[in-house]
Coordinates of C-alpha atoms in Angstrom, one line a residue:
M15 CA -31.1 21.8 -74.4
K16 CA -31.1 23.3 -77.8
Y17 CA -27.7 22.0 -78.8
T18 CA -27.0 18.3 -78.5
T19 CA -23.5 18.4 -79.8
V20 CA -20.9 21.0 -78.6
L21 CA -17.7 21.6 -80.5
F22 CA -15.1 23.5 -78.4
D23 CA -12.1 25.3 -79.6
L24 CA -9.2 24.6 -77.2
D25 CA -6.9 27.6 -76.8
G26 CA -8.7 30.6 -75.3
T27 CA -11.9 28.7 -74.9
L28 CA -11.2 25.7 -72.6
T29 CA -7.6 26.6 -71.6
K30 CA -5.4 29.6 -70.9
S31 CA -2.6 28.6 -73.2
E32 CA -0.9 32.0 -73.7
A33 CA 2.3 31.2 -72.0
G34 CA 3.0 27.9 -73.8
I35 CA 2.1 29.2 -77.2
T36 CA 3.8 32.6 -77.1
R37 CA 7.0 31.3 -75.6
T38 CA 7.2 28.4 -78.1
A39 CA 6.5 30.7 -81.1
L40 CA 9.2 33.1 -79.9
Y41 CA 11.6 30.2 -79.6
A42 CA 10.8 28.9 -83.1
A43 CA 11.2 32.4 -84.7
E44 CA 14.5 33.0 -82.9
K45 CA 15.8 29.6 -84.1
L46 CA 15.5 31.0 -87.7
G47 CA 17.0 34.4 -86.8
F48 CA 13.8 36.4 -86.4
T49 CA 14.4 38.3 -83.2
G50 CA 13.1 41.4 -81.5
F51 CA 9.5 40.2 -81.1
T52 CA 7.7 40.1 -77.7
A53 CA 5.3 37.7 -76.1
E54 CA 2.6 40.3 -76.4
Q55 CA 3.1 40.6 -80.2
F56 CA 2.9 36.8 -80.4
K57 CA -0.5 36.5 -78.7
V58 CA -2.0 36.5 -82.2
F59 CA -0.6 33.0 -82.7
I60 CA -3.4 31.8 -80.4
G61 CA -6.1 30.4 -82.6
P62 CA -5.1 30.5 -86.3
P63 CA -2.9 27.9 -88.0
L64 CA 0.8 28.3 -87.3
F65 CA 1.8 28.4 -91.0
H66 CA -0.5 31.5 -91.4
S67 CA 0.9 33.2 -88.3
F68 CA 4.6 32.7 -89.1
K69 CA 4.0 34.1 -92.6
E70 CA 1.7 37.0 -91.7
V71 CA 3.0 38.1 -88.3
V72 CA 6.8 37.3 -88.6
G73 CA 7.1 37.8 -92.3
M74 CA 8.5 34.3 -93.2
T75 CA 8.5 32.6 -96.6
D76 CA 6.6 29.4 -97.1
E77 CA 9.8 27.4 -96.6
Q78 CA 10.8 29.3 -93.4
A79 CA 7.3 28.9 -92.0
L80 CA 7.5 25.2 -92.4
K81 CA 10.9 25.0 -90.7
A82 CA 9.5 27.3 -87.9
I83 CA 6.6 24.9 -87.4
D84 CA 9.2 22.0 -86.9
H85 CA 11.0 24.1 -84.2
Y86 CA 7.7 25.0 -82.6
H87 CA 6.7 21.4 -82.3
E88 CA 10.1 20.5 -80.9
R89 CA 9.7 22.9 -77.9
F90 CA 6.0 22.4 -77.6
E91 CA 6.5 18.6 -77.4
R92 CA 9.0 19.1 -74.5
V93 CA 7.4 21.8 -72.3
G94 CA 5.0 24.1 -74.1
W95 CA 2.0 21.9 -74.1
A96 CA 2.0 21.8 -70.3
E97 CA 2.4 25.6 -69.8
N98 CA -1.4 25.8 -69.6
E99 CA -4.4 25.9 -67.2
V100 CA -8.1 25.4 -67.6
Y101 CA -10.5 28.3 -67.3
T102 CA -12.4 28.2 -63.9
G103 CA -15.8 26.5 -64.3
I104 CA -15.0 24.4 -67.4
P105 CA -14.9 21.1 -65.5
S106 CA -18.4 21.8 -64.1
L107 CA -19.7 22.7 -67.6
L108 CA -18.2 19.6 -69.2
R109 CA -19.7 17.4 -66.5
S110 CA -23.1 19.0 -66.8
L111 CA -23.1 18.6 -70.6
K112 CA -22.2 14.9 -70.1
R113 CA -24.9 14.5 -67.5
N114 CA -27.5 15.7 -69.9
G115 CA -26.4 13.4 -72.7
A116 CA -24.7 16.0 -75.0
R117 CA -21.9 14.9 -77.3
V118 CA -18.8 17.0 -76.8
A119 CA -15.6 17.4 -78.8
I120 CA -12.5 19.6 -79.0
V121 CA -12.1 21.0 -82.5
T122 CA -8.7 22.7 -82.7
A123 CA -6.1 23.9 -85.2
K124 CA -3.5 22.5 -82.7
P125 CA -2.0 19.1 -83.8
Q126 CA -4.4 16.5 -82.5
V127 CA -1.7 14.6 -80.6
F128 CA -1.0 17.7 -78.5
A129 CA -4.7 18.4 -77.9
E130 CA -5.2 14.8 -76.8
R131 CA -2.3 15.1 -74.3
I132 CA -3.6 18.4 -72.9
A133 CA -7.1 17.0 -72.5
K134 CA -5.8 14.0 -70.6
K135 CA -3.4 15.9 -68.4
F136 CA -5.9 18.6 -67.4
G137 CA -8.8 16.3 -66.7
M138 CA -11.1 17.0 -69.7
A139 CA -10.7 13.7 -71.5
P140 CA -13.3 11.7 -69.6
Y141 CA -16.0 14.1 -70.7
L142 CA -15.1 14.2 -74.5
D143 CA -16.5 12.0 -77.3
A144 CA -13.8 13.1 -79.8
I145 CA -10.8 15.3 -80.2
I146 CA -10.3 16.6 -83.7
G147 CA -7.2 18.4 -85.0
P148 CA -4.7 18.3 -87.8
G149 CA -1.6 16.1 -88.0
M150 CA 1.9 17.3 -87.1
D151 CA 2.4 18.5 -90.7
N152 CA -0.3 21.1 -89.9
K153 CA -2.2 20.2 -93.1
D154 CA -6.0 20.4 -93.1
S155 CA -5.9 22.9 -90.2
S156 CA -8.6 25.3 -91.4
K157 CA -11.4 25.7 -88.8
A158 CA -14.0 25.1 -91.5
W159 CA -12.6 21.7 -92.4
L160 CA -12.1 20.7 -88.8
V161 CA -15.7 21.8 -87.9
K162 CA -17.0 19.8 -90.8
R163 CA -15.2 16.7 -89.4
G164 CA -16.7 17.3 -86.0
V165 CA -20.2 17.5 -87.4
Q166 CA -19.7 14.4 -89.4
V167 CA -18.3 12.4 -86.5
L168 CA -20.8 13.5 -83.8
G169 CA -24.0 14.5 -85.7
G170 CA -26.8 15.9 -83.6
T171 CA -27.7 19.6 -83.4
P172 CA -24.2 21.2 -83.2
V173 CA -22.8 24.5 -82.0
M174 CA -19.2 25.7 -82.4
V175 CA -17.7 27.5 -79.3
G176 CA -14.6 29.6 -79.7
D177 CA -12.8 32.9 -78.9
R178 CA -11.7 34.0 -82.3
C179 CA -13.2 34.9 -85.6
F180 CA -11.8 31.7 -87.2
D181 CA -14.0 29.6 -84.9
V182 CA -17.1 31.6 -85.9
E183 CA -16.3 31.5 -89.6
G184 CA -15.6 27.8 -89.4
G185 CA -19.0 27.2 -87.9
Q186 CA -20.8 29.5 -90.4
K187 CA -19.2 27.7 -93.4
N188 CA -20.8 24.5 -92.2
G189 CA -24.2 26.0 -91.3
V190 CA -23.5 25.6 -87.6
D191 CA -24.6 28.1 -84.9
T192 CA -21.7 29.7 -83.0
I193 CA -20.9 31.0 -79.5
G194 CA -18.1 33.5 -79.3
V195 CA -16.4 33.8 -75.8
T196 CA -14.8 37.1 -74.9
Y197 CA -12.9 35.7 -71.9
G198 CA -10.3 34.2 -74.3
Y199 CA -8.0 35.9 -76.8
G200 CA -10.4 37.6 -79.2
S201 CA -12.5 40.7 -78.6
R202 CA -16.2 41.2 -78.6
E203 CA -15.9 43.5 -81.7
E204 CA -14.0 40.7 -83.5
L205 CA -16.7 38.1 -82.6
E206 CA -19.6 40.4 -83.4
N207 CA -18.1 41.4 -86.8
A208 CA -17.7 37.7 -87.6
G209 CA -21.4 37.2 -86.9
A210 CA -21.4 34.9 -83.8
T211 CA -24.9 33.6 -83.0
H212 CA -24.3 34.1 -79.3
I213 CA -21.6 35.9 -77.3
A214 CA -20.6 34.9 -73.7
D215 CA -18.5 37.1 -71.5
S216 CA -17.7 34.3 -69.0
V217 CA -17.8 30.6 -68.5
A218 CA -20.9 31.1 -66.4
E219 CA -22.7 32.8 -69.3
L220 CA -21.5 30.1 -71.7
S221 CA -22.9 27.5 -69.3
D222 CA -26.3 29.2 -69.2
I223 CA -26.5 29.3 -73.1
L224 CA -25.4 25.7 -73.5
L225 CA -27.4 24.1 -70.6
D226 CA -30.4 26.3 -71.2
G227 CA -32.0 25.4 -67.8
A228 CA -30.9 21.8 -67.8
Q229 CA -29.9 20.3 -64.4
R230 CA -26.2 20.9 -63.5
A231 CA -23.9 18.1 -62.5
K232 CA -22.7 18.0 -58.9
G233 CA -19.2 18.9 -58.0
V234 CA -16.6 16.6 -56.4
F235 CA -15.9 16.1 -52.7
I236 CA -12.3 15.4 -51.6
S237 CA -11.4 14.8 -48.0
M238 CA -7.9 14.5 -46.6
E239 CA -7.0 12.2 -43.7
G240 CA -4.0 11.1 -41.6
S241 CA -2.3 11.3 -38.3
D242 CA -1.4 14.8 -36.8
G243 CA 1.8 15.8 -38.4
C244 CA 1.5 13.8 -41.6
G245 CA 1.8 16.9 -43.8
K246 CA -1.9 17.6 -44.6
T247 CA -1.5 21.4 -44.5
T248 CA 1.4 21.4 -47.1
Q249 CA -0.3 18.8 -49.3
R250 CA -3.7 20.5 -49.1
K251 CA -2.2 23.6 -50.6
A252 CA -0.6 21.6 -53.4
L253 CA -3.8 19.8 -54.1
V254 CA -5.9 23.0 -54.2
A255 CA -3.4 24.6 -56.6
H256 CA -3.6 21.6 -58.9
L257 CA -7.4 21.5 -58.9
E258 CA -7.4 25.2 -59.7
Q259 CA -5.1 24.6 -62.6
L260 CA -7.6 22.0 -63.8
G261 CA -10.3 24.7 -63.8
W262 CA -12.1 23.7 -60.6
D263 CA -13.7 26.4 -58.5
V264 CA -12.5 25.1 -55.1
Q265 CA -14.3 25.4 -51.8
L266 CA -11.8 24.8 -48.9
T267 CA -13.1 23.7 -45.5
R268 CA -11.9 21.8 -42.4
E269 CA -13.1 19.8 -39.5
P270 CA -13.9 20.5 -36.9
G271 CA -14.9 23.8 -38.5
G272 CA -16.4 25.3 -41.6
D273 CA -18.8 28.3 -41.2
E274 CA -19.0 30.6 -38.2
V275 CA -21.1 28.2 -36.1
A276 CA -18.8 25.2 -36.8
E277 CA -15.7 27.3 -36.1
K278 CA -17.0 28.1 -32.6
I279 CA -17.4 24.4 -32.0
R280 CA -13.8 23.9 -33.3
H281 CA -12.5 26.3 -30.7
L282 CA -14.3 24.5 -27.9
V283 CA -13.0 21.1 -28.9
L284 CA -9.4 22.0 -29.5
D285 CA -8.8 24.5 -26.7
P286 CA -6.2 23.0 -24.3
A287 CA -8.0 24.6 -21.4
N288 CA -10.9 22.2 -21.8
A289 CA -9.1 19.3 -20.4
A290 CA -12.2 18.1 -18.5
L291 CA -14.1 17.5 -21.8
C292 CA -15.3 13.9 -21.7
D293 CA -14.8 11.5 -24.6
E294 CA -18.4 11.2 -25.4
T295 CA -19.0 14.9 -25.4
E296 CA -16.0 15.3 -27.7
A297 CA -17.5 12.8 -30.1
Y298 CA -20.8 14.6 -30.2
L299 CA -19.2 18.0 -30.7
Y300 CA -17.3 16.7 -33.7
A301 CA -20.5 15.3 -35.1
A302 CA -22.3 18.6 -34.4
S303 CA -19.6 20.6 -36.2
R304 CA -19.8 18.2 -39.1
A305 CA -23.5 18.4 -39.4
Q306 CA -23.2 22.2 -39.7
N307 CA -20.3 22.1 -42.1
V308 CA -22.2 19.7 -44.4
R309 CA -25.3 21.8 -44.6
A310 CA -23.8 25.3 -44.5
L311 CA -20.8 24.8 -46.9
I312 CA -20.3 21.4 -48.4
R313 CA -23.7 20.6 -49.9
P314 CA -24.2 24.1 -51.4
A315 CA -20.7 24.0 -52.9
L316 CA -21.3 20.6 -54.5
A317 CA -24.7 21.8 -55.8
A318 CA -22.9 24.7 -57.5
G319 CA -20.5 22.3 -59.2
K320 CA -17.4 23.2 -57.1
A321 CA -14.6 20.9 -55.9
V322 CA -14.8 20.7 -52.1
V323 CA -11.5 20.0 -50.3
C324 CA -12.1 19.2 -46.6
D325 CA -9.3 18.8 -44.1
R326 CA -10.6 15.8 -42.2
F327 CA -14.1 14.4 -42.3
V328 CA -16.1 11.5 -40.7
D329 CA -13.2 9.1 -41.0
S330 CA -11.3 11.2 -38.5
S331 CA -14.0 10.7 -35.9
V332 CA -14.0 7.0 -36.5
A333 CA -10.2 6.9 -36.0
Y334 CA -9.7 9.5 -33.2
Q335 CA -12.8 9.0 -31.1
G336 CA -13.6 5.5 -32.2
G337 CA -10.0 4.2 -31.9
G338 CA -8.0 6.8 -30.0
R339 CA -10.7 7.4 -27.4
G340 CA -11.8 3.7 -27.4
L341 CA -15.5 4.5 -28.1
G342 CA -15.6 2.0 -30.9
A343 CA -15.5 2.6 -34.6
E344 CA -19.1 1.4 -35.3
R345 CA -20.6 3.4 -32.5
V346 CA -18.9 6.6 -33.7
A347 CA -19.9 5.9 -37.3
Q348 CA -23.5 5.5 -36.2
L349 CA -23.4 8.7 -34.2
N350 CA -22.2 10.5 -37.3
A351 CA -24.8 9.0 -39.7
L352 CA -27.3 11.8 -39.1
A353 CA -24.6 14.4 -39.4
V354 CA -23.4 13.4 -42.8
G355 CA -26.5 11.7 -44.4
D356 CA -25.6 10.7 -47.9
T357 CA -22.8 13.3 -48.2
L358 CA -19.6 11.3 -48.4
P359 CA -16.3 12.1 -50.2
D360 CA -15.8 11.0 -53.8
V361 CA -12.1 10.8 -53.0
T362 CA -10.3 10.5 -49.7
V363 CA -6.5 11.2 -49.6
Y364 CA -4.9 9.2 -46.8
L365 CA -1.5 10.5 -46.0
R366 CA 0.0 7.4 -44.3
M367 CA 2.7 8.0 -41.8
S368 CA 3.6 6.2 -38.6
P369 CA 2.2 7.9 -35.4
E370 CA 5.7 8.4 -34.0
A371 CA 7.1 10.1 -37.0
A372 CA 3.9 12.2 -37.6
L373 CA 3.7 13.5 -34.0
S374 CA 7.4 14.3 -33.8
R375 CA 7.0 16.4 -36.9
R376 CA 3.9 18.1 -35.7
L377 CA 5.2 19.0 -32.2
S378 CA 8.3 20.5 -33.7
A379 CA 6.2 22.9 -35.8
S380 CA 4.0 24.6 -33.1
E381 CA 2.3 24.4 -29.8
P382 CA 0.1 21.3 -29.6
D383 CA -3.7 21.6 -29.3
R384 CA -5.8 19.5 -26.9
L385 CA -5.8 16.4 -29.1
E386 CA -2.1 16.6 -30.2
S387 CA -1.0 16.8 -26.5
Q388 CA -2.5 13.3 -25.8
Q389 CA -0.2 10.4 -24.8
Q390 CA 1.6 8.5 -27.5
S391 CA -0.7 5.5 -26.9
F392 CA -3.7 7.6 -28.0
H393 CA -2.0 8.4 -31.4
V394 CA -1.0 4.7 -31.9
R395 CA -4.6 3.6 -31.4
T396 CA -5.8 6.3 -33.8
F397 CA -3.3 5.2 -36.5
E398 CA -4.4 1.6 -36.0
A399 CA -8.0 2.6 -36.4
Y400 CA -7.2 4.4 -39.7
E401 CA -5.5 1.3 -40.9
A402 CA -8.4 -1.0 -39.9
L403 CA -11.0 1.3 -41.5
Y404 CA -9.2 1.6 -44.8
A405 CA -8.6 -2.1 -45.0
R406 CA -12.3 -2.8 -45.1
P407 CA -14.1 -3.7 -48.4
G408 CA -15.8 -0.9 -50.2
M409 CA -13.1 1.7 -49.6
E410 CA -12.4 2.4 -53.2
R411 CA -12.7 6.1 -52.6
V412 CA -9.5 6.0 -50.5
V413 CA -6.1 6.7 -52.2
T414 CA -3.2 5.9 -49.8
V415 CA -0.1 8.0 -50.2
D416 CA 3.3 7.3 -48.4
A417 CA 3.7 10.5 -46.5
A418 CA 7.2 9.7 -45.3
Q419 CA 8.7 10.6 -48.6
S420 CA 10.0 14.0 -49.6
I421 CA 7.4 16.7 -49.9
E422 CA 7.8 16.7 -53.7
A423 CA 7.4 13.0 -54.0
V424 CA 4.3 13.0 -51.8
T425 CA 2.8 15.7 -53.9
R426 CA 3.5 13.8 -57.2
E427 CA 2.0 10.5 -55.8
M428 CA -1.0 12.3 -54.4
I429 CA -1.9 14.2 -57.5
E430 CA -1.5 11.2 -59.8
A431 CA -3.8 9.2 -57.5
V432 CA -6.4 11.9 -57.2
D433 CA -6.4 12.5 -61.0
S434 CA -6.9 8.8 -61.6
R435 CA -9.8 8.6 -59.2
L436 CA -11.4 11.8 -60.5
N437 CA -11.1 10.5 -64.1
A438 CA -12.9 7.3 -63.1
L439 CA -15.9 9.1 -61.4
G440 CA -19.3 9.1 -63.0
V441 CA -21.4 12.2 -63.3
E442 CA -24.4 12.8 -61.0

């Protein structure tokens, strides 16, 4: 890679921060009696120092601008900082830079304390070597000064990445190459006039410039497990929405199922009309569907740096066929070894709920499929098999969530656990 140190602007480069910034700037202006502005007019607050924007855009005096900054920080501290989302593809880019030994920093005119909080909440912190921004007094917030600090702290062969002319000019004043990104809040014309070394119209183009043919990091693989009726469908939607807010490109799949071939196997396995399907055949069909899903969907998605979310994986076979059907956990695991190879989840969300409560909830929702219509003893054995499997040593990938709580409580617990696990992952 040409650049061994990458300095990223935050707003409009790593995150879509428009809502939090414009709402908070409007709030601060109105607190001082400056009304009649719109969120659209306040988009220009994204990028330059607040002091400059309150003076030039709103027409405040120096004293008023300083008071407005205090009001801005008051709301931003409460809610504004979290009104944010990461651009799709940024997690994959940060992981790939880290994989190739680059040093990476956020260099922003936003107060450093807020930038640190945003980086942590939105999953970027594990891939950063530094976060550089001004203090709450907003002094020393010029991009040139901040870039100078970044270069001093990280060294190497640096490049400054940002969406506004301020980012390009800050890099130029320090003799640093710059990449202007047009997917943020500046325009191509603005970046070209500022003299950006490179211009990228998407995160994909930015990745191509920065990585320059270097090997990309793999994505992350998350499976979801639990007894039928534990709430996987609801919580899967919440998890996918959260991952997308973190900037992940999400590949959703399920088992049995996946691509067209695997979905045909799914229909065969779950069709209530196939009551004569013997236990061993069922186990092999699940493994066959899994082998297809791994090769057709999961591995290609991981190679592309995506987050794969799979509704059930090999643990389900160990629990349902190994425990529920009585075929034996080890035998079923061995049967699936060829199907999965070395493709195992980085994180497994286990939504833990008693079989009685889970099945009661499931049967009240819709007509049962072939497995859901089994006797209660089958579901008890399946639950016990899950419990035994996840009690084994070496199951650090599993995060157990109490699924008997309210939907909102389950979602909070699940997301906190998944975030913690993802933050602890290495980069391959």
